[in-house]
PDB file of N, CA, C and O in Angstrom:
ATOM      1  N   MET L  28    -103.179  70.942  10.607  1.00 68.00           N
ATOM      2  CA  MET L  28    -103.542  69.635  10.139  1.00 68.00           C
ATOM      3  C   MET L  28    -104.766  69.715   9.643  1.00 68.00           C
ATOM      4  O   MET L  28    -105.698  69.530  10.708  1.00 68.00           O
ATOM      5  N   ALA L  29    -105.263  69.257   8.653  1.00 78.00           N
ATOM      6  CA  ALA L  29    -106.536  68.767   8.046  1.00 78.00           C
ATOM      7  C   ALA L  29    -107.075  67.876   8.720  1.00 78.00           C
ATOM      8  O   ALA L  29    -106.496  66.710   8.860  1.00 78.00           O
ATOM      9  N   GLU L  30    -108.249  67.841   9.140  1.00 86.00           N
ATOM     10  CA  GLU L  30    -109.102  66.785   9.828  1.00 86.00           C
ATOM     11  C   GLU L  30    -109.698  65.950   8.733  1.00 86.00           C
ATOM     12  O   GLU L  30    -110.281  66.309   7.695  1.00 86.00           O
ATOM     13  N   ILE L  31    -109.447  64.584   8.809  1.00 89.00           N
ATOM     14  CA  ILE L  31    -109.853  63.461   8.046  1.00 89.00           C
ATOM     15  C   ILE L  31    -111.659  63.339   8.318  1.00 89.00           C
ATOM     16  O   ILE L  31    -111.687  62.807   9.275  1.00 89.00           O
ATOM     17  N   ARG L  32    -112.241  63.475   7.246  1.00 86.00           N
ATOM     18  CA  ARG L  32    -113.973  63.210   7.673  1.00 86.00           C
ATOM     19  C   ARG L  32    -114.131  61.911   7.279  1.00 86.00           C
ATOM     20  O   ARG L  32    -113.700  61.377   6.164  1.00 86.00           O
ATOM     21  N   VAL L  33    -114.538  61.101   8.197  1.00 88.00           N
ATOM     22  CA  VAL L  33    -115.215  59.821   7.842  1.00 88.00           C
ATOM     23  C   VAL L  33    -116.719  59.657   7.275  1.00 88.00           C
ATOM     24  O   VAL L  33    -117.468  60.192   8.088  1.00 88.00           O
ATOM     25  N   ARG L  34    -116.837  58.824   6.285  1.00 85.00           N
ATOM     26  CA  ARG L  34    -118.254  58.990   5.728  1.00 85.00           C
ATOM     27  C   ARG L  34    -118.829  57.939   6.563  1.00 85.00           C
ATOM     28  O   ARG L  34    -118.350  56.757   7.016  1.00 85.00           O
ATOM     29  N   SER L  35    -120.292  58.176   6.573  1.00 88.00           N
ATOM     30  CA  SER L  35    -121.010  57.214   7.204  1.00 88.00           C
ATOM     31  C   SER L  35    -121.708  56.151   6.423  1.00 88.00           C
ATOM     32  O   SER L  35    -121.275  56.098   5.448  1.00 88.00           O
ATOM     33  N   LEU L  36    -122.085  54.832   7.047  1.00 85.00           N
ATOM     34  CA  LEU L  36    -122.370  53.941   6.160  1.00 85.00           C
ATOM     35  C   LEU L  36    -123.417  54.305   5.224  1.00 85.00           C
ATOM     36  O   LEU L  36    -123.527  53.908   4.128  1.00 85.00           O
ATOM     37  N   SER L  37    -124.421  54.909   5.826  1.00 88.00           N
ATOM     38  CA  SER L  37    -125.480  55.283   4.762  1.00 88.00           C
ATOM     39  C   SER L  37    -124.965  56.444   3.635  1.00 88.00           C
ATOM     40  O   SER L  37    -125.694  56.333   2.561  1.00 88.00           O
ATOM     41  N   GLU L  38    -124.043  57.099   3.946  1.00 87.00           N
ATOM     42  CA  GLU L  38    -123.511  58.003   2.924  1.00 87.00           C
ATOM     43  C   GLU L  38    -122.709  57.196   1.872  1.00 87.00           C
ATOM     44  O   GLU L  38    -122.892  57.314   0.742  1.00 87.00           O
ATOM     45  N   MET L  39    -122.062  55.933   2.267  1.00 82.00           N
ATOM     46  CA  MET L  39    -121.194  55.359   1.368  1.00 82.00           C
ATOM     47  C   MET L  39    -122.178  54.386   0.542  1.00 82.00           C
ATOM     48  O   MET L  39    -122.062  54.260  -0.484  1.00 82.00           O
ATOM     49  N   ILE L  40    -123.504  53.907   1.072  1.00 84.00           N
ATOM     50  CA  ILE L  40    -124.558  53.179   0.501  1.00 84.00           C
ATOM     51  C   ILE L  40    -125.047  54.024  -0.600  1.00 84.00           C
ATOM     52  O   ILE L  40    -125.520  53.484  -1.708  1.00 84.00           O
ATOM     53  N   ASP L  41    -125.225  55.248  -0.323  1.00 88.00           N
ATOM     54  CA  ASP L  41    -125.853  56.233  -1.165  1.00 88.00           C
ATOM     55  C   ASP L  41    -125.057  56.648  -2.282  1.00 88.00           C
ATOM     56  O   ASP L  41    -125.491  57.258  -3.556  1.00 88.00           O
ATOM     57  N   ASP L  42    -123.652  56.492  -2.394  1.00 89.00           N
ATOM     58  CA  ASP L  42    -122.900  56.617  -3.112  1.00 89.00           C
ATOM     59  C   ASP L  42    -122.946  55.672  -4.236  1.00 89.00           C
ATOM     60  O   ASP L  42    -122.397  54.524  -4.192  1.00 89.00           O
ATOM     61  N   ASP L  43    -123.576  55.800  -5.356  1.00 90.00           N
ATOM     62  CA  ASP L  43    -123.968  54.906  -6.552  1.00 90.00           C
ATOM     63  C   ASP L  43    -122.384  54.570  -7.219  1.00 90.00           C
ATOM     64  O   ASP L  43    -121.950  53.318  -7.341  1.00 90.00           O
ATOM     65  N   ASP L  44    -121.428  55.600  -7.387  1.00 91.00           N
ATOM     66  CA  ASP L  44    -119.992  55.050  -8.015  1.00 91.00           C
ATOM     67  C   ASP L  44    -119.339  54.030  -6.809  1.00 91.00           C
ATOM     68  O   ASP L  44    -118.658  53.158  -7.664  1.00 91.00           O
ATOM     69  N   LEU L  45    -119.350  54.439  -5.761  1.00 89.00           N
ATOM     70  CA  LEU L  45    -118.919  53.531  -4.826  1.00 89.00           C
ATOM     71  C   LEU L  45    -119.495  52.093  -4.915  1.00 89.00           C
ATOM     72  O   LEU L  45    -118.633  51.011  -4.808  1.00 89.00           O
ATOM     73  N   THR L  46    -120.680  52.035  -4.694  1.00 89.00           N
ATOM     74  CA  THR L  46    -121.299  50.827  -4.611  1.00 89.00           C
ATOM     75  C   THR L  46    -120.994  49.836  -6.150  1.00 89.00           C
ATOM     76  O   THR L  46    -120.707  48.777  -6.166  1.00 89.00           O
ATOM     77  N   THR L  47    -121.124  50.544  -6.951  1.00 93.00           N
ATOM     78  CA  THR L  47    -120.864  50.061  -8.650  1.00 93.00           C
ATOM     79  C   THR L  47    -119.400  49.554  -8.563  1.00 93.00           C
ATOM     80  O   THR L  47    -119.247  48.255  -8.973  1.00 93.00           O
ATOM     81  N   GLU L  48    -118.393  50.314  -8.020  1.00 93.00           N
ATOM     82  CA  GLU L  48    -116.835  49.737  -8.229  1.00 93.00           C
ATOM     83  C   GLU L  48    -116.711  48.786  -7.133  1.00 93.00           C
ATOM     84  O   GLU L  48    -115.992  47.638  -7.470  1.00 93.00           O
ATOM     85  N   ALA L  49    -117.420  48.725  -5.955  1.00 92.00           N
ATOM     86  CA  ALA L  49    -117.267  47.382  -5.158  1.00 92.00           C
ATOM     87  C   ALA L  49    -117.968  46.145  -5.770  1.00 92.00           C
ATOM     88  O   ALA L  49    -117.392  45.213  -5.859  1.00 92.00           O
ATOM     89  N   ILE L  50    -119.042  46.313  -6.505  1.00 94.00           N
ATOM     90  CA  ILE L  50    -119.659  45.246  -7.217  1.00 94.00           C
ATOM     91  C   ILE L  50    -118.898  44.524  -8.352  1.00 94.00           C
ATOM     92  O   ILE L  50    -118.446  43.471  -8.474  1.00 94.00           O
ATOM     93  N   ARG L  51    -118.089  45.702  -9.120  1.00 95.00           N
ATOM     94  CA  ARG L  51    -117.150  45.210 -10.146  1.00 95.00           C
ATOM     95  C   ARG L  51    -116.060  44.626  -9.739  1.00 95.00           C
ATOM     96  O   ARG L  51    -115.653  43.593 -10.112  1.00 95.00           O
ATOM     97  N   GLN L  52    -115.420  45.206  -8.600  1.00 96.00           N
ATOM     98  CA  GLN L  52    -114.204  44.216  -7.915  1.00 96.00           C
ATOM     99  C   GLN L  52    -114.524  43.019  -7.637  1.00 96.00           C
ATOM    100  O   GLN L  52    -113.507  42.070  -7.531  1.00 96.00           O
ATOM    101  N   GLY L  53    -115.737  42.862  -6.805  1.00 96.00           N
ATOM    102  CA  GLY L  53    -116.162  41.374  -6.124  1.00 96.00           C
ATOM    103  C   GLY L  53    -116.306  40.691  -7.427  1.00 96.00           C
ATOM    104  O   GLY L  53    -115.941  39.415  -7.460  1.00 96.00           O
ATOM    105  N   VAL L  54    -117.013  40.936  -8.613  1.00 95.00           N
ATOM    106  CA  VAL L  54    -117.219  39.972  -9.643  1.00 95.00           C
ATOM    107  C   VAL L  54    -115.851  39.786 -10.245  1.00 95.00           C
ATOM    108  O   VAL L  54    -115.416  38.535 -10.634  1.00 95.00           O
ATOM    109  N   ARG L  55    -115.053  40.709 -10.456  1.00 96.00           N
ATOM    110  CA  ARG L  55    -113.659  40.647 -10.910  1.00 96.00           C
ATOM    111  C   ARG L  55    -112.760  39.506 -10.211  1.00 96.00           C
ATOM    112  O   ARG L  55    -112.473  38.447 -10.811  1.00 96.00           O
ATOM    113  N   GLU L  56    -112.878  39.520  -8.745  1.00 96.00           N
ATOM    114  CA  GLU L  56    -112.178  38.554  -7.908  1.00 96.00           C
ATOM    115  C   GLU L  56    -112.761  37.247  -8.067  1.00 96.00           C
ATOM    116  O   GLU L  56    -112.040  36.185  -8.226  1.00 96.00           O
ATOM    117  N   GLU L  57    -114.145  37.322  -8.341  1.00 97.00           N
ATOM    118  CA  GLU L  57    -114.579  35.860  -8.138  1.00 97.00           C
ATOM    119  C   GLU L  57    -114.484  35.177  -9.501  1.00 97.00           C
ATOM    120  O   GLU L  57    -114.133  34.041  -9.578  1.00 97.00           O
ATOM    121  N   LEU L  58    -114.589  36.003 -10.502  1.00 96.00           N
ATOM    122  CA  LEU L  58    -114.033  35.451 -11.947  1.00 96.00           C
ATOM    123  C   LEU L  58    -112.636  34.761 -12.023  1.00 96.00           C
ATOM    124  O   LEU L  58    -112.363  33.760 -12.367  1.00 96.00           O
ATOM    125  N   LEU L  59    -111.862  35.538 -11.434  1.00 95.00           N
ATOM    126  CA  LEU L  59    -110.373  35.064 -11.309  1.00 95.00           C
ATOM    127  C   LEU L  59    -110.267  33.934 -10.513  1.00 95.00           C
ATOM    128  O   LEU L  59    -109.722  32.808 -10.665  1.00 95.00           O
ATOM    129  N   SER L  60    -110.746  33.832  -9.379  1.00 96.00           N
ATOM    130  CA  SER L  60    -111.163  32.767  -8.589  1.00 96.00           C
ATOM    131  C   SER L  60    -111.620  31.467  -9.369  1.00 96.00           C
ATOM    132  O   SER L  60    -111.073  30.143  -9.081  1.00 96.00           O
ATOM    133  N   GLN L  61    -112.659  31.497  -9.986  1.00 97.00           N
ATOM    134  CA  GLN L  61    -112.923  30.411 -10.812  1.00 97.00           C
ATOM    135  C   GLN L  61    -112.057  30.023 -12.022  1.00 97.00           C
ATOM    136  O   GLN L  61    -111.789  28.833 -12.173  1.00 97.00           O
ATOM    137  N   ALA L  62    -111.480  30.907 -12.470  1.00 95.00           N
ATOM    138  CA  ALA L  62    -110.627  30.555 -13.441  1.00 95.00           C
ATOM    139  C   ALA L  62    -109.377  29.981 -13.126  1.00 95.00           C
ATOM    140  O   ALA L  62    -108.754  28.970 -13.449  1.00 95.00           O
ATOM    141  N   ARG L  63    -108.783  30.255 -11.978  1.00 94.00           N
ATOM    142  CA  ARG L  63    -107.652  29.639 -11.254  1.00 94.00           C
ATOM    143  C   ARG L  63    -108.045  28.064 -10.680  1.00 94.00           C
ATOM    144  O   ARG L  63    -107.041  27.494 -10.830  1.00 94.00           O
ATOM    145  N   ALA L  64    -109.131  28.064 -10.472  1.00 95.00           N
ATOM    146  CA  ALA L  64    -109.846  26.737 -10.146  1.00 95.00           C
ATOM    147  C   ALA L  64    -109.989  25.878 -11.492  1.00 95.00           C
ATOM    148  O   ALA L  64    -110.055  24.665 -11.178  1.00 95.00           O
ATOM    149  N   GLY L  65    -109.935  26.281 -12.648  1.00 95.00           N
ATOM    150  CA  GLY L  65    -109.988  25.824 -13.752  1.00 95.00           C
ATOM    151  C   GLY L  65    -111.644  25.520 -14.268  1.00 95.00           C
ATOM    152  O   GLY L  65    -111.981  24.795 -15.035  1.00 95.00           O
ATOM    153  N   ASN L  66    -112.461  26.189 -13.528  1.00 97.00           N
ATOM    154  CA  ASN L  66    -113.727  26.442 -13.860  1.00 97.00           C
ATOM    155  C   ASN L  66    -114.102  27.290 -14.869  1.00 97.00           C
ATOM    156  O   ASN L  66    -113.932  28.548 -15.143  1.00 97.00           O
ATOM    157  N   SER L  67    -115.222  26.850 -15.927  1.00 97.00           N
ATOM    158  CA  SER L  67    -115.678  27.865 -16.789  1.00 97.00           C
ATOM    159  C   SER L  67    -117.068  28.385 -15.880  1.00 97.00           C
ATOM    160  O   SER L  67    -117.496  27.845 -14.934  1.00 97.00           O
ATOM    161  N   VAL L  68    -117.483  29.471 -16.262  1.00 97.00           N
ATOM    162  CA  VAL L  68    -118.674  30.372 -15.834  1.00 97.00           C
ATOM    163  C   VAL L  68    -119.626  30.483 -16.710  1.00 97.00           C
ATOM    164  O   VAL L  68    -119.223  31.024 -18.018  1.00 97.00           O
ATOM    165  N   PRO L  69    -120.803  30.570 -16.553  1.00 97.00           N
ATOM    166  CA  PRO L  69    -121.917  31.112 -17.516  1.00 97.00           C
ATOM    167  C   PRO L  69    -122.000  32.645 -17.535  1.00 97.00           C
ATOM    168  O   PRO L  69    -122.046  33.417 -16.275  1.00 97.00           O
ATOM    169  N   VAL L  70    -122.197  33.308 -18.611  1.00 95.00           N
ATOM    170  CA  VAL L  70    -122.696  34.585 -18.592  1.00 95.00           C
ATOM    171  C   VAL L  70    -123.599  34.792 -19.711  1.00 95.00           C
ATOM    172  O   VAL L  70    -123.603  34.060 -20.440  1.00 95.00           O
ATOM    173  N   SER L  71    -124.206  35.985 -19.626  1.00 95.00           N
ATOM    174  CA  SER L  71    -125.263  36.224 -20.710  1.00 95.00           C
ATOM    175  C   SER L  71    -124.572  37.393 -21.626  1.00 95.00           C
ATOM    176  O   SER L  71    -124.193  38.191 -21.357  1.00 95.00           O
ATOM    177  N   GLU L  72    -124.830  36.932 -22.965  1.00 94.00           N
ATOM    178  CA  GLU L  72    -124.351  37.753 -24.027  1.00 94.00           C
ATOM    179  C   GLU L  72    -125.450  37.691 -25.152  1.00 94.00           C
ATOM    180  O   GLU L  72    -125.975  36.897 -25.706  1.00 94.00           O
ATOM    181  N   ASN L  73    -125.917  39.098 -25.116  1.00 95.00           N
ATOM    182  CA  ASN L  73    -126.927  39.276 -26.324  1.00 95.00           C
ATOM    183  C   ASN L  73    -128.282  38.365 -25.886  1.00 95.00           C
ATOM    184  O   ASN L  73    -128.651  37.818 -26.867  1.00 95.00           O
ATOM    185  N   GLY L  74    -128.559  38.230 -24.816  1.00 96.00           N
ATOM    186  CA  GLY L  74    -129.755  37.438 -24.316  1.00 96.00           C
ATOM    187  C   GLY L  74    -129.399  36.004 -24.366  1.00 96.00           C
ATOM    188  O   GLY L  74    -130.540  35.115 -23.905  1.00 96.00           O
ATOM    189  N   ALA L  75    -128.267  35.339 -24.703  1.00 97.00           N
ATOM    190  CA  ALA L  75    -128.123  34.111 -24.572  1.00 97.00           C
ATOM    191  C   ALA L  75    -126.869  33.668 -23.566  1.00 97.00           C
ATOM    192  O   ALA L  75    -126.027  34.631 -23.466  1.00 97.00           O
ATOM    193  N   ILE L  76    -127.170  32.452 -22.883  1.00 97.00           N
ATOM    194  CA  ILE L  76    -126.116  32.208 -22.031  1.00 97.00           C
ATOM    195  C   ILE L  76    -124.993  31.339 -22.426  1.00 97.00           C
ATOM    196  O   ILE L  76    -125.568  30.265 -23.309  1.00 97.00           O
ATOM    197  N   VAL L  77    -123.889  31.614 -22.441  1.00 96.00           N
ATOM    198  CA  VAL L  77    -122.600  30.994 -23.271  1.00 96.00           C
ATOM    199  C   VAL L  77    -121.642  31.039 -21.893  1.00 96.00           C
ATOM    200  O   VAL L  77    -121.832  31.432 -20.797  1.00 96.00           O
ATOM    201  N   TRP L  78    -120.724  29.806 -22.149  1.00 97.00           N
ATOM    202  CA  TRP L  78    -119.853  29.633 -20.899  1.00 97.00           C
ATOM    203  C   TRP L  78    -118.314  30.090 -21.226  1.00 97.00           C
ATOM    204  O   TRP L  78    -118.029  29.916 -22.500  1.00 97.00           O
ATOM    205  N   LEU L  79    -117.943  30.575 -20.513  1.00 96.00           N
ATOM    206  CA  LEU L  79    -116.535  31.246 -20.458  1.00 96.00           C
ATOM    207  C   LEU L  79    -115.489  30.127 -19.968  1.00 96.00           C
ATOM    208  O   LEU L  79    -115.748  29.868 -18.763  1.00 96.00           O
ATOM    209  N   THR L  80    -114.645  29.752 -20.702  1.00 96.00           N
ATOM    210  CA  THR L  80    -113.463  28.839 -20.323  1.00 96.00           C
ATOM    211  C   THR L  80    -112.551  29.842 -19.598  1.00 96.00           C
ATOM    212  O   THR L  80    -112.506  30.931 -19.575  1.00 96.00           O
ATOM    213  N   PRO L  81    -111.848  29.045 -18.445  1.00 96.00           N
ATOM    214  CA  PRO L  81    -110.654  29.708 -17.732  1.00 96.00           C
ATOM    215  C   PRO L  81    -109.965  30.798 -18.790  1.00 96.00           C
ATOM    216  O   PRO L  81    -109.720  31.933 -18.397  1.00 96.00           O
ATOM    217  N   ASP L  82    -109.564  29.886 -19.897  1.00 95.00           N
ATOM    218  CA  ASP L  82    -108.511  31.152 -20.723  1.00 95.00           C
ATOM    219  C   ASP L  82    -109.423  32.308 -21.221  1.00 95.00           C
ATOM    220  O   ASP L  82    -108.720  33.561 -21.112  1.00 95.00           O
ATOM    221  N   ALA L  83    -110.833  32.137 -21.380  1.00 96.00           N
ATOM    222  CA  ALA L  83    -111.754  33.245 -21.867  1.00 96.00           C
ATOM    223  C   ALA L  83    -111.776  34.348 -20.685  1.00 96.00           C
ATOM    224  O   ALA L  83    -111.724  35.409 -20.950  1.00 96.00           O
ATOM    225  N   ILE L  84    -111.819  33.720 -19.673  1.00 96.00           N
ATOM    226  CA  ILE L  84    -111.977  34.763 -18.413  1.00 96.00           C
ATOM    227  C   ILE L  84    -110.773  35.522 -18.235  1.00 96.00           C
ATOM    228  O   ILE L  84    -110.661  36.593 -18.156  1.00 96.00           O
ATOM    229  N   TYR L  85    -109.573  34.778 -18.326  1.00 96.00           N
ATOM    230  CA  TYR L  85    -108.330  35.626 -18.200  1.00 96.00           C
ATOM    231  C   TYR L  85    -108.167  36.542 -19.344  1.00 96.00           C
ATOM    232  O   TYR L  85    -107.907  37.664 -19.033  1.00 96.00           O
ATOM    233  N   GLN L  86    -108.616  36.170 -20.279  1.00 95.00           N
ATOM    234  CA  GLN L  86    -108.373  37.092 -21.653  1.00 95.00           C
ATOM    235  C   GLN L  86    -109.496  38.367 -21.422  1.00 95.00           C
ATOM    236  O   GLN L  86    -108.813  39.536 -21.886  1.00 95.00           O
ATOM    237  N   ARG L  87    -110.447  38.217 -21.003  1.00 94.00           N
ATOM    238  CA  ARG L  87    -111.536  39.316 -20.880  1.00 94.00           C
ATOM    239  C   ARG L  87    -111.153  40.239 -20.016  1.00 94.00           C
ATOM    240  O   ARG L  87    -111.449  41.502 -19.840  1.00 94.00           O
ATOM    241  N   LEU L  88    -110.227  39.455 -18.833  1.00 94.00           N
ATOM    242  CA  LEU L  88    -110.016  40.563 -17.668  1.00 94.00           C
ATOM    243  C   LEU L  88    -108.543  41.143 -17.874  1.00 94.00           C
ATOM    244  O   LEU L  88    -107.888  41.736 -16.890  1.00 94.00           O
ATOM    245  N   GLY L  89    -107.833  40.868 -19.134  1.00 93.00           N
ATOM    246  CA  GLY L  89    -106.509  41.344 -19.652  1.00 93.00           C
ATOM    247  C   GLY L  89    -105.395  40.686 -18.843  1.00 93.00           C
ATOM    248  O   GLY L  89    -104.499  41.382 -18.674  1.00 93.00           O
ATOM    249  N   PHE L  90    -105.525  39.382 -18.573  1.00 90.00           N
ATOM    250  CA  PHE L  90    -104.551  38.472 -18.260  1.00 90.00           C
ATOM    251  C   PHE L  90    -104.078  37.584 -19.097  1.00 90.00           C
ATOM    252  O   PHE L  90    -105.005  37.179 -19.867  1.00 90.00           O
ATOM    253  N   VAL L  91    -102.776  36.894 -18.998  1.00 89.00           N
ATOM    254  CA  VAL L  91    -102.373  35.767 -19.831  1.00 89.00           C
ATOM    255  C   VAL L  91    -102.551  34.853 -18.994  1.00 89.00           C
ATOM    256  O   VAL L  91    -102.526  34.706 -17.780  1.00 89.00           O
ATOM    257  N   SER L  92    -103.112  33.592 -19.638  1.00 83.00           N
ATOM    258  CA  SER L  92    -103.566  32.330 -18.949  1.00 83.00           C
ATOM    259  C   SER L  92    -102.133  31.917 -18.437  1.00 83.00           C
ATOM    260  O   SER L  92    -101.220  31.831 -19.175  1.00 83.00           O
ATOM    261  N   PRO L  93    -102.114  31.404 -17.167  1.00 83.00           N
ATOM    262  CA  PRO L  93    -101.042  30.883 -16.577  1.00 83.00           C
ATOM    263  C   PRO L  93    -100.794  29.484 -17.294  1.00 83.00           C
ATOM    264  O   PRO L  93    -101.755  28.831 -17.761  1.00 83.00           O
ATOM    265  N   PRO L  94     -99.540  29.081 -17.356  1.00 76.00           N
ATOM    266  CA  PRO L  94     -99.128  27.685 -18.224  1.00 76.00           C
ATOM    267  C   PRO L  94     -99.865  26.629 -17.548  1.00 76.00           C
ATOM    268  O   PRO L  94    -100.225  25.683 -18.272  1.00 76.00           O
ATOM    269  N   ALA L  95    -100.072  26.586 -16.208  1.00 67.00           N
ATOM    270  CA  ALA L  95    -100.561  25.305 -15.520  1.00 67.00           C
ATOM    271  C   ALA L  95    -101.941  25.532 -15.206  1.00 67.00           C
ATOM    272  O   ALA L  95    -102.507  24.690 -14.387  1.00 67.00           O
ATOM    273  N   ALA L  96    -102.662  26.460 -16.004  1.00 53.00           N
ATOM    274  CA  ALA L  96    -104.108  26.584 -15.754  1.00 53.00           C
ATOM    275  C   ALA L  96    -104.822  25.173 -16.185  1.00 53.00           C
ATOM    276  O   ALA L  96    -104.868  24.746 -17.281  1.00 53.00           O
ATOM    277  N   LYS L  97    -105.821  24.953 -15.294  1.00 53.00           N
ATOM    278  CA  LYS L  97    -106.855  23.582 -15.509  1.00 53.00           C
ATOM    279  C   LYS L  97    -107.560  24.018 -16.659  1.00 53.00           C
ATOM    280  O   LYS L  97    -108.267  25.232 -16.618  1.00 53.00           O
ATOM    281  N   ALA L  98    -108.135  23.156 -17.272  1.00 55.00           N
ATOM    282  CA  ALA L  98    -109.207  23.468 -18.234  1.00 55.00           C
ATOM    283  C   ALA L  98    -110.352  22.481 -17.583  1.00 55.00           C
ATOM    284  O   ALA L  98    -110.036  21.614 -17.252  1.00 55.00           O
ATOM    285  N   SER L  99    -111.588  23.142 -17.691  1.00 51.00           N
ATOM    286  CA  SER L  99    -112.845  22.182 -17.436  1.00 51.00           C
ATOM    287  C   SER L  99    -113.732  22.172 -18.508  1.00 51.00           C
ATOM    288  O   SER L  99    -113.661  22.737 -19.601  1.00 51.00           O
TER     289      SER L  99
END
């Protein structure tokens, strides 16, 4: 049976792809959380700050807005 090697914390931190994916997932989860709460969020687009509505958040993440979504 092959032994499974566990990576050390420093090896995981040095893995740029792993770090980037963890950040991406965290941002995605928080955006969904804000959309579920009915909150708009600010984002930077081409140097300008714009507000994404919950519907726009769902759309950007590839979801259909739930019918009972609150709007802010």
